[in-house]
Amino acid sequence: MNTTDRVVSGMRPTGALHLGHYHGALKNWVQLQSQHPCLFFVADWHALTTHYESPGSIGNNVWEMVIDWLAAGLDPAKAVLFLQSRIPEHAELHVLLSMSTPLGWLERVPTYKDQQERLSDRDLSTYGFLGYPLLQSADILIYRAAWVPVGEDQVPHIELTREVARRFNHLYGEAPAPAAQAAARKRGETLENTPVLPEPQALLTAASRLCGIDGQKMSKSYGNAIAMREEPASVTKKIRTMPTDPARVRRSDPGDPGRCPVWNLHQVYSAEDVRTWVQQGCRSASIGCLDCKQPVIDAVIQETAVFIERARPYQEDPSQLHSIVAAGCERAREIAQTTMRDVRSAIGLGYV
Ligand code: TRP
Ligand code: SF4
């Protein structure tokens, strides 16, 4: 019953986004908005699962992130942009799904133990943190999404969403007519209930993985990121001071781009001819590392200039930003309310 072809995805509000977010996710969202009905939301409740002790910065992070979405080219005329916490129906569906979700399903989600260990400075033995992926399931199922564009790390959450939907449909879906059931039984088959909540699928893209300026995964917490709206002088400084292949101690030492984080940036930002120039120049020591970095610096500055320009009106007049999100919330709420009417009546809560 995935009749809608709808795409839903969310991001936790981490504040100003970096180029890793752009190349890993946003660029893809921008493409999708012209191909499917799309809903993209800020998962501010999800931020609270790990930052419940310090919620102070969530508000600012929400708006900075939406500015970056618009800077990336998300278009409120094409995609519905909204805020999770403004649609309390997500919480209602979460609580209803929680009734029939076995604890074991949540405990065995790989991100659960991983994150608890990784963020061991915080107490994450909370109900909310265990329920993180179930809230995510509610976020998706409430829009009856067909597709969920996410990174590899989120695939287990989409798998869980599918299992949760399947169980719900099994428990509460509309049973097939008795005659059809009898006929099926004769054939040795069983008929499924009509799904109330269609099962979504993860939409994995061949996203270009962008490394940070130290060659590790780009991440704000590693301090190795280039922001989407980084100033040109700062872009230049960050890339000029990037480490290169350690074998190139002197300008005359040949190197291997395969051992150099700058090469990763060339793979994202440079055309074939430049990449050939890098490969030959590095291996023969006919170019220096600063020569090699210059085309990347130019390309990044060209890209960030577009983001800075698109963000400007929203920084100058945040009321525009607020009305875009308010309009998005209205549209999201309509869909969410329709689903919830069906969900309540399927469970037998039609008396409310
Ligand atoms: N857990 C996702 C992440 O960390 C964010 C998220 C919350 C999400 N709800 C969602 C993603 C629903 C897709 C669909 O990236
Ligand atoms: Fe890296 Fe380029 Fe220097 Fe080679 S020439 S080590 S690819 S920066």
Tab-separated table of C-alpha atoms and ligand atoms in Angstrom:
chain	number	residue	atom	x	y	z
A	1	MET	CA	0.000	0.000	0.000
A	2	ASN	CA	2.926	2.363	-0.605
A	3	THR	CA	0.770	4.353	-2.949
A	4	THR	CA	2.291	7.707	-2.259
A	5	ASP	CA	5.921	7.298	-3.229
A	6	ARG	CA	6.533	9.651	-0.339
A	7	VAL	CA	9.985	10.403	1.027
A	8	VAL	CA	10.547	11.235	4.709
A	9	SER	CA	13.761	11.969	6.524
A	10	GLY	CA	14.951	13.832	9.580
A	11	MET	CA	18.124	15.215	11.087
A	12	ARG	CA	19.017	15.916	14.665
A	13	PRO	CA	19.659	19.627	15.222
A	14	THR	CA	23.421	19.743	15.615
A	15	GLY	CA	23.690	23.430	14.709
A	16	ALA	CA	25.440	24.781	11.638
A	17	LEU	CA	26.071	21.912	9.236
A	18	HIS	CA	29.366	21.069	7.576
A	19	LEU	CA	30.355	19.927	4.107
A	20	GLY	CA	30.117	16.296	5.200
A	21	HIS	CA	26.409	16.786	5.871
A	22	TYR	CA	26.008	18.491	2.522
A	23	HIS	CA	27.756	15.844	0.431
A	24	GLY	CA	26.547	12.921	2.534
A	25	ALA	CA	22.854	13.784	2.824
A	26	LEU	CA	21.576	17.227	1.877
A	27	LYS	CA	22.686	17.167	-1.739
A	28	ASN	CA	20.637	14.009	-2.120
A	29	TRP	CA	17.586	15.540	-0.418
A	30	VAL	CA	17.787	18.452	-2.846
A	31	GLN	CA	17.607	16.021	-5.764
A	32	LEU	CA	14.774	14.028	-4.232
A	33	GLN	CA	12.567	17.077	-3.725
A	34	SER	CA	12.097	17.317	-7.513
A	35	GLN	CA	11.345	13.611	-7.913
A	36	HIS	CA	9.037	12.710	-4.996
A	37	PRO	CA	6.713	14.283	-2.487
A	38	CYS	CA	9.173	14.967	0.326
A	39	LEU	CA	8.945	15.759	4.022
A	40	PHE	CA	12.091	16.754	5.890
A	41	PHE	CA	12.050	17.546	9.568
A	42	VAL	CA	14.251	18.617	12.449
A	43	ALA	CA	14.313	15.789	14.998
A	44	ASP	CA	14.510	18.018	18.077
A	45	TRP	CA	13.048	15.409	20.435
A	46	HIS	CA	15.755	13.034	19.283
A	47	ALA	CA	18.346	15.639	20.305
A	48	LEU	CA	16.837	15.547	23.770
A	49	THR	CA	17.438	11.793	24.116
A	50	THR	CA	21.171	12.458	24.433
A	51	HIS	CA	21.146	16.117	25.600
A	52	TYR	CA	18.358	16.141	28.153
A	53	GLU	CA	20.733	17.633	30.701
A	54	SER	CA	21.686	20.555	28.479
A	55	PRO	CA	18.776	21.417	26.208
A	56	GLY	CA	19.760	25.100	26.119
A	57	SER	CA	21.366	25.078	22.689
A	58	ILE	CA	18.733	22.999	20.880
A	59	GLY	CA	16.644	26.039	19.886
A	60	ASN	CA	19.506	27.873	18.258
A	61	ASN	CA	20.711	24.662	16.609
A	62	VAL	CA	17.280	24.084	15.079
A	63	TRP	CA	17.234	27.418	13.269
A	64	GLU	CA	20.863	27.293	12.192
A	65	MET	CA	20.221	23.905	10.670
A	66	VAL	CA	17.100	24.973	8.797
A	67	ILE	CA	19.080	27.922	7.392
A	68	ASP	CA	21.643	25.439	6.095
A	69	TRP	CA	18.898	23.304	4.541
A	70	LEU	CA	17.682	26.326	2.605
A	71	ALA	CA	21.274	27.296	1.805
A	72	ALA	CA	21.806	23.837	0.336
A	73	GLY	CA	18.888	24.388	-2.010
A	74	LEU	CA	15.933	22.771	-0.275
A	75	ASP	CA	12.919	24.608	-1.590
A	76	PRO	CA	9.851	25.065	0.632
A	77	ALA	CA	7.738	25.179	-2.530
A	78	LYS	CA	8.797	21.599	-3.282
A	79	ALA	CA	9.516	19.937	0.060
A	80	VAL	CA	7.679	20.170	3.366
A	81	LEU	CA	10.147	21.410	5.998
A	82	PHE	CA	9.024	21.104	9.598
A	83	LEU	CA	9.823	20.579	13.245
A	84	GLN	CA	9.122	17.237	14.935
A	85	SER	CA	8.052	18.683	18.301
A	86	ARG	CA	5.359	20.807	16.639
A	87	ILE	CA	3.551	17.642	15.538
A	88	PRO	CA	2.599	15.965	18.822
A	89	GLU	CA	0.988	13.150	16.809
A	90	HIS	CA	4.507	11.683	16.496
A	91	ALA	CA	4.447	11.201	20.273
A	92	GLU	CA	0.980	9.687	20.195
A	93	LEU	CA	1.995	7.136	17.582
A	94	HIS	CA	5.207	6.442	19.507
A	95	VAL	CA	3.271	5.580	22.658
A	96	LEU	CA	0.800	3.392	20.787
A	97	LEU	CA	3.593	1.521	19.004
A	98	SER	CA	5.413	1.089	22.312
A	99	MET	CA	2.568	-1.092	23.581
A	100	SER	CA	3.349	-3.883	21.157
A	101	THR	CA	7.100	-3.464	20.674
A	102	PRO	CA	9.140	-6.109	22.501
A	103	LEU	CA	11.964	-4.674	24.609
A	104	GLY	CA	14.381	-7.082	22.973
A	105	TRP	CA	13.852	-5.456	19.586
A	106	LEU	CA	15.073	-2.135	20.987
A	107	GLU	CA	17.902	-3.585	23.079
A	108	ARG	CA	19.412	-5.342	20.095
A	109	VAL	CA	19.493	-2.275	17.810
A	110	PRO	CA	23.263	-1.921	17.266
A	111	THR	CA	23.337	1.856	17.844
A	112	TYR	CA	21.917	1.398	21.348
A	113	LYS	CA	24.911	-0.196	23.067
A	114	ASP	CA	27.422	1.513	20.741
A	115	GLN	CA	26.213	4.980	21.553
A	116	GLN	CA	25.886	4.258	25.244
A	117	GLU	CA	29.550	3.250	25.224
A	118	ARG	CA	30.684	6.070	22.968
A	119	LEU	CA	28.890	8.704	25.030
A	120	SER	CA	29.850	7.162	28.356
A	121	ASP	CA	30.214	10.609	29.960
A	122	ARG	CA	26.407	10.829	29.947
A	123	ASP	CA	23.846	8.652	31.631
A	124	LEU	CA	21.966	7.111	28.734
A	125	SER	CA	20.286	4.322	30.636
A	126	THR	CA	17.004	6.133	30.094
A	127	TYR	CA	13.656	5.107	28.731
A	128	GLY	CA	13.848	7.856	26.082
A	129	PHE	CA	17.209	6.701	24.797
A	130	LEU	CA	16.119	3.082	24.510
A	131	GLY	CA	13.045	4.307	22.643
A	132	TYR	CA	15.057	6.457	20.220
A	133	PRO	CA	14.572	4.144	17.221
A	134	LEU	CA	10.905	3.596	18.025
A	135	LEU	CA	10.303	7.342	18.007
A	136	GLN	CA	12.075	7.323	14.662
A	137	SER	CA	9.704	4.592	13.478
A	138	ALA	CA	6.768	6.768	14.469
A	139	ASP	CA	8.314	9.724	12.578
A	140	ILE	CA	8.355	7.625	9.429
A	141	LEU	CA	5.181	5.563	9.721
A	142	ILE	CA	2.994	8.543	10.561
A	143	TYR	CA	3.593	9.854	7.009
A	144	ARG	CA	3.226	6.422	5.439
A	145	ALA	CA	6.546	6.993	3.734
A	146	ALA	CA	7.723	4.707	0.967
A	147	TRP	CA	11.358	5.838	1.124
A	148	VAL	CA	13.683	7.028	3.853
A	149	PRO	CA	16.990	8.486	2.641
A	150	VAL	CA	19.527	7.734	5.382
A	151	GLY	CA	23.149	6.838	5.866
A	152	GLU	CA	24.399	3.299	6.323
A	153	ASP	CA	24.404	3.651	10.127
A	154	GLN	CA	20.636	4.198	10.157
A	155	VAL	CA	19.685	1.058	8.240
A	156	PRO	CA	18.990	-0.951	11.434
A	157	HIS	CA	16.511	1.752	12.445
A	158	ILE	CA	14.652	1.391	9.159
A	159	GLU	CA	14.670	-2.394	9.579
A	160	LEU	CA	13.133	-1.955	13.022
A	161	THR	CA	10.540	0.400	11.537
A	162	ARG	CA	9.556	-2.291	9.063
A	163	GLU	CA	9.208	-4.899	11.791
A	164	VAL	CA	7.162	-2.547	13.951
A	165	ALA	CA	4.849	-1.774	11.022
A	166	ARG	CA	4.482	-5.452	10.171
A	167	ARG	CA	3.528	-6.290	13.735
A	168	PHE	CA	1.050	-3.438	13.901
A	169	ASN	CA	-0.591	-4.483	10.633
A	170	HIS	CA	-0.713	-8.073	11.799
A	171	LEU	CA	-2.372	-7.114	15.087
A	172	TYR	CA	-4.680	-4.373	13.916
A	173	GLY	CA	-4.854	-4.450	10.129
A	174	GLU	CA	-8.138	-5.207	8.459
A	175	ALA	CA	-8.523	-8.973	8.153
A	176	PRO	CA	-9.283	-10.404	4.669
A	177	ALA	CA	-12.874	-11.544	4.009
A	178	PRO	CA	-13.672	-15.039	5.454
A	179	ALA	CA	-14.304	-16.520	1.975
A	180	ALA	CA	-10.948	-15.334	0.686
A	181	GLN	CA	-9.298	-16.713	3.815
A	182	ALA	CA	-10.930	-20.130	3.387
A	183	ALA	CA	-9.849	-20.293	-0.261
A	184	ALA	CA	-6.312	-19.343	0.668
A	185	ARG	CA	-6.213	-21.954	3.424
A	186	LYS	CA	-7.131	-24.635	0.851
A	187	ARG	CA	-4.105	-23.554	-1.173
A	188	GLY	CA	-2.005	-23.812	1.977
A	189	GLU	CA	-1.535	-20.062	2.171
A	190	THR	CA	-2.412	-17.422	4.699
A	191	LEU	CA	-3.557	-13.970	3.707
A	192	GLU	CA	-2.011	-10.885	5.245
A	193	ASN	CA	-4.093	-8.184	6.857
A	194	THR	CA	-4.504	-4.961	4.902
A	195	PRO	CA	-1.702	-2.739	6.146
A	196	VAL	CA	-2.604	0.400	8.073
A	197	LEU	CA	1.061	1.391	8.212
A	198	PRO	CA	2.983	0.580	5.018
A	199	GLU	CA	6.540	-0.676	5.401
A	200	PRO	CA	9.088	1.907	4.273
A	201	GLN	CA	12.425	1.218	2.652
A	202	ALA	CA	15.819	2.755	3.270
A	203	LEU	CA	17.066	4.782	0.340
A	204	LEU	CA	20.833	4.452	0.338
A	205	THR	CA	22.678	6.683	-2.034
A	206	ALA	CA	26.168	6.336	-3.345
A	207	ALA	CA	26.996	9.408	-1.293
A	208	SER	CA	30.480	10.787	-1.614
A	209	ARG	CA	32.084	10.284	1.761
A	210	LEU	CA	33.899	13.418	2.715
A	211	CYS	CA	36.773	13.234	5.164
A	212	GLY	CA	37.662	15.986	7.564
A	213	ILE	CA	40.855	18.009	7.377
A	214	ASP	CA	42.686	15.316	9.329
A	215	GLY	CA	41.568	12.442	7.126
A	216	GLN	CA	39.095	11.084	9.703
A	217	LYS	CA	35.341	11.111	9.105
A	218	MET	CA	34.212	14.748	9.051
A	219	SER	CA	32.495	15.517	12.331
A	220	LYS	CA	31.991	18.615	14.412
A	221	SER	CA	33.027	16.782	17.555
A	222	TYR	CA	36.383	15.801	16.033
A	223	GLY	CA	37.117	19.459	15.279
A	224	ASN	CA	38.028	18.555	11.694
A	225	ALA	CA	35.036	20.004	9.851
A	226	ILE	CA	34.593	22.750	7.281
A	227	ALA	CA	31.231	24.415	7.804
A	228	MET	CA	28.824	24.904	4.916
A	229	ARG	CA	29.069	28.626	5.605
A	230	GLU	CA	32.774	28.760	6.488
A	231	GLU	CA	34.400	32.090	5.566
A	232	PRO	CA	36.868	31.959	2.624
A	233	ALA	CA	39.892	32.947	4.735
A	234	SER	CA	39.136	30.162	7.143
A	235	VAL	CA	38.600	27.596	4.355
A	236	THR	CA	41.978	28.558	2.925
A	237	LYS	CA	43.720	28.273	6.271
A	238	LYS	CA	42.146	24.924	7.127
A	239	ILE	CA	43.059	23.308	3.822
A	240	ARG	CA	46.548	24.829	3.627
A	241	THR	CA	47.393	23.364	7.023
A	242	MET	CA	45.946	19.932	6.249
A	243	PRO	CA	48.361	17.040	6.741
A	244	THR	CA	49.446	15.287	3.541
A	245	ASP	CA	51.155	12.012	2.713
A	246	PRO	CA	53.756	11.720	5.515
A	247	ALA	CA	56.247	10.367	2.955
A	248	ARG	CA	56.483	13.832	1.377
A	249	VAL	CA	58.799	15.358	3.929
A	250	ARG	CA	60.583	17.494	1.367
A	251	ARG	CA	59.154	19.058	-1.781
A	252	SER	CA	61.344	16.688	-3.807
A	253	ASP	CA	59.976	13.520	-2.137
A	254	PRO	CA	57.403	11.717	-4.275
A	255	GLY	CA	54.097	10.884	-2.624
A	256	ASP	CA	51.028	8.717	-2.964
A	257	PRO	CA	47.608	10.397	-3.106
A	258	GLY	CA	46.140	7.201	-1.677
A	259	ARG	CA	47.827	8.065	1.617
A	260	CYS	CA	46.763	11.683	1.633
A	261	PRO	CA	43.507	13.201	2.934
A	262	VAL	CA	43.692	15.978	0.340
A	263	TRP	CA	43.087	13.359	-2.332
A	264	ASN	CA	39.696	12.613	-0.788
A	265	LEU	CA	38.747	16.253	-1.344
A	266	HIS	CA	39.905	16.051	-4.963
A	267	GLN	CA	37.650	13.042	-5.445
A	268	VAL	CA	34.658	15.133	-4.407
A	269	TYR	CA	35.615	18.507	-5.839
A	270	SER	CA	37.884	17.998	-8.849
A	271	ALA	CA	37.223	16.990	-12.439
A	272	GLU	CA	39.089	14.188	-14.165
A	273	ASP	CA	41.832	16.414	-15.633
A	274	VAL	CA	42.753	17.902	-12.254
A	275	ARG	CA	42.756	14.468	-10.662
A	276	THR	CA	45.161	13.179	-13.303
A	277	TRP	CA	47.385	16.216	-12.683
A	278	VAL	CA	47.392	15.382	-8.942
A	279	GLN	CA	48.175	11.698	-9.478
A	280	GLN	CA	51.071	12.377	-11.829
A	281	GLY	CA	52.367	15.451	-10.031
A	282	CYS	CA	52.327	13.853	-6.593
A	283	ARG	CA	53.956	10.596	-7.655
A	284	SER	CA	56.702	12.371	-9.605
A	285	ALA	CA	57.120	15.192	-7.065
A	286	SER	CA	56.602	17.669	-9.897
A	287	ILE	CA	54.003	19.580	-7.864
A	288	GLY	CA	54.134	20.697	-4.259
A	289	CYS	CA	51.397	20.045	-1.765
A	290	LEU	CA	50.327	23.676	-1.695
A	291	ASP	CA	49.998	23.621	-5.505
A	292	CYS	CA	47.917	20.507	-5.160
A	293	LYS	CA	45.639	22.031	-2.545
A	294	GLN	CA	44.846	25.214	-4.459
A	295	PRO	CA	42.174	23.799	-6.831
A	296	VAL	CA	40.399	22.256	-3.820
A	297	ILE	CA	40.526	25.547	-1.931
A	298	ASP	CA	39.039	27.318	-4.967
A	299	ALA	CA	36.275	24.753	-5.422
A	300	VAL	CA	35.281	24.736	-1.744
A	301	ILE	CA	35.206	28.537	-1.613
A	302	GLN	CA	33.030	28.599	-4.715
A	303	GLU	CA	30.616	26.163	-3.107
A	304	THR	CA	30.466	27.823	0.308
A	305	ALA	CA	29.963	31.248	-1.334
A	306	VAL	CA	26.658	29.989	-2.738
A	307	PHE	CA	25.565	28.752	0.706
A	308	ILE	CA	26.573	32.013	2.407
A	309	GLU	CA	24.631	33.995	-0.193
A	310	ARG	CA	21.469	31.877	0.063
A	311	ALA	CA	21.536	32.001	3.864
A	312	ARG	CA	21.862	35.777	4.100
A	313	PRO	CA	18.178	36.781	3.782
A	314	TYR	CA	17.177	34.312	6.487
A	315	GLN	CA	19.864	35.552	8.860
A	316	GLU	CA	18.798	39.140	8.254
A	317	ASP	CA	15.102	38.378	8.651
A	318	PRO	CA	14.422	35.220	10.671
A	319	SER	CA	10.665	35.798	10.416
A	320	GLN	CA	10.815	34.385	6.877
A	321	LEU	CA	12.421	31.284	8.256
A	322	HIS	CA	9.787	30.949	10.927
A	323	SER	CA	6.941	31.214	8.455
A	324	ILE	CA	8.466	28.586	6.159
A	325	VAL	CA	8.612	26.165	9.077
A	326	ALA	CA	5.134	27.124	10.308
A	327	ALA	CA	3.690	26.402	6.849
A	328	GLY	CA	5.570	23.099	6.700
A	329	CYS	CA	4.202	22.101	10.100
A	330	GLU	CA	0.659	22.778	8.908
A	331	ARG	CA	1.058	20.477	5.937
A	332	ALA	CA	2.780	17.753	7.936
A	333	ARG	CA	0.116	17.916	10.647
A	334	GLU	CA	-2.685	17.286	8.154
A	335	ILE	CA	-1.084	14.050	6.981
A	336	ALA	CA	-0.204	12.998	10.533
A	337	GLN	CA	-3.756	13.595	11.750
A	338	THR	CA	-5.235	11.518	8.937
A	339	THR	CA	-2.935	8.602	9.756
A	340	MET	CA	-3.725	8.856	13.455
A	341	ARG	CA	-7.459	8.672	12.806
A	342	ASP	CA	-6.871	5.389	10.939
A	343	VAL	CA	-4.485	4.115	13.613
A	344	ARG	CA	-6.880	4.844	16.485
A	345	SER	CA	-9.776	3.216	14.741
A	346	ALA	CA	-7.674	0.182	13.756
A	347	ILE	CA	-6.670	-0.365	17.390
A	348	GLY	CA	-10.245	0.094	18.517
A	349	LEU	CA	-9.842	3.533	20.035
A	350	GLY	CA	-12.526	4.863	17.737
A	351	TYR	CA	-14.580	5.894	20.739
A	352	VAL	CA	-12.451	8.994	21.336
B	1	TRP	N1	18.205	9.052	13.759
B	1	TRP	C1	18.424	9.906	12.618
B	1	TRP	C2	19.891	10.314	12.596
B	1	TRP	O1	20.540	10.348	13.618
B	1	TRP	C3	17.553	11.131	12.656
B	1	TRP	C4	16.099	10.784	12.505
B	1	TRP	C5	15.136	10.905	13.451
B	1	TRP	C6	15.487	10.276	11.325
B	1	TRP	N2	13.936	10.518	12.943
B	1	TRP	C7	14.098	10.123	11.646
B	1	TRP	C8	15.939	9.936	10.058
B	1	TRP	C9	13.200	9.627	10.722
B	1	TRP	C10	15.028	9.437	9.126
B	1	TRP	C11	13.665	9.293	9.453
B	1	TRP	O2	20.393	10.643	11.542
B	2	SF4	FE1	48.585	14.994	-0.984
B	2	SF4	FE2	48.561	16.450	-3.163
B	2	SF4	FE3	50.660	16.522	-1.495
B	2	SF4	FE4	50.191	14.368	-2.965
B	2	SF4	S1	50.716	16.412	-3.727
B	2	SF4	S2	50.722	14.401	-0.808
B	2	SF4	S3	47.981	14.302	-3.009
B	2	SF4	S4	48.593	17.193	-1.074
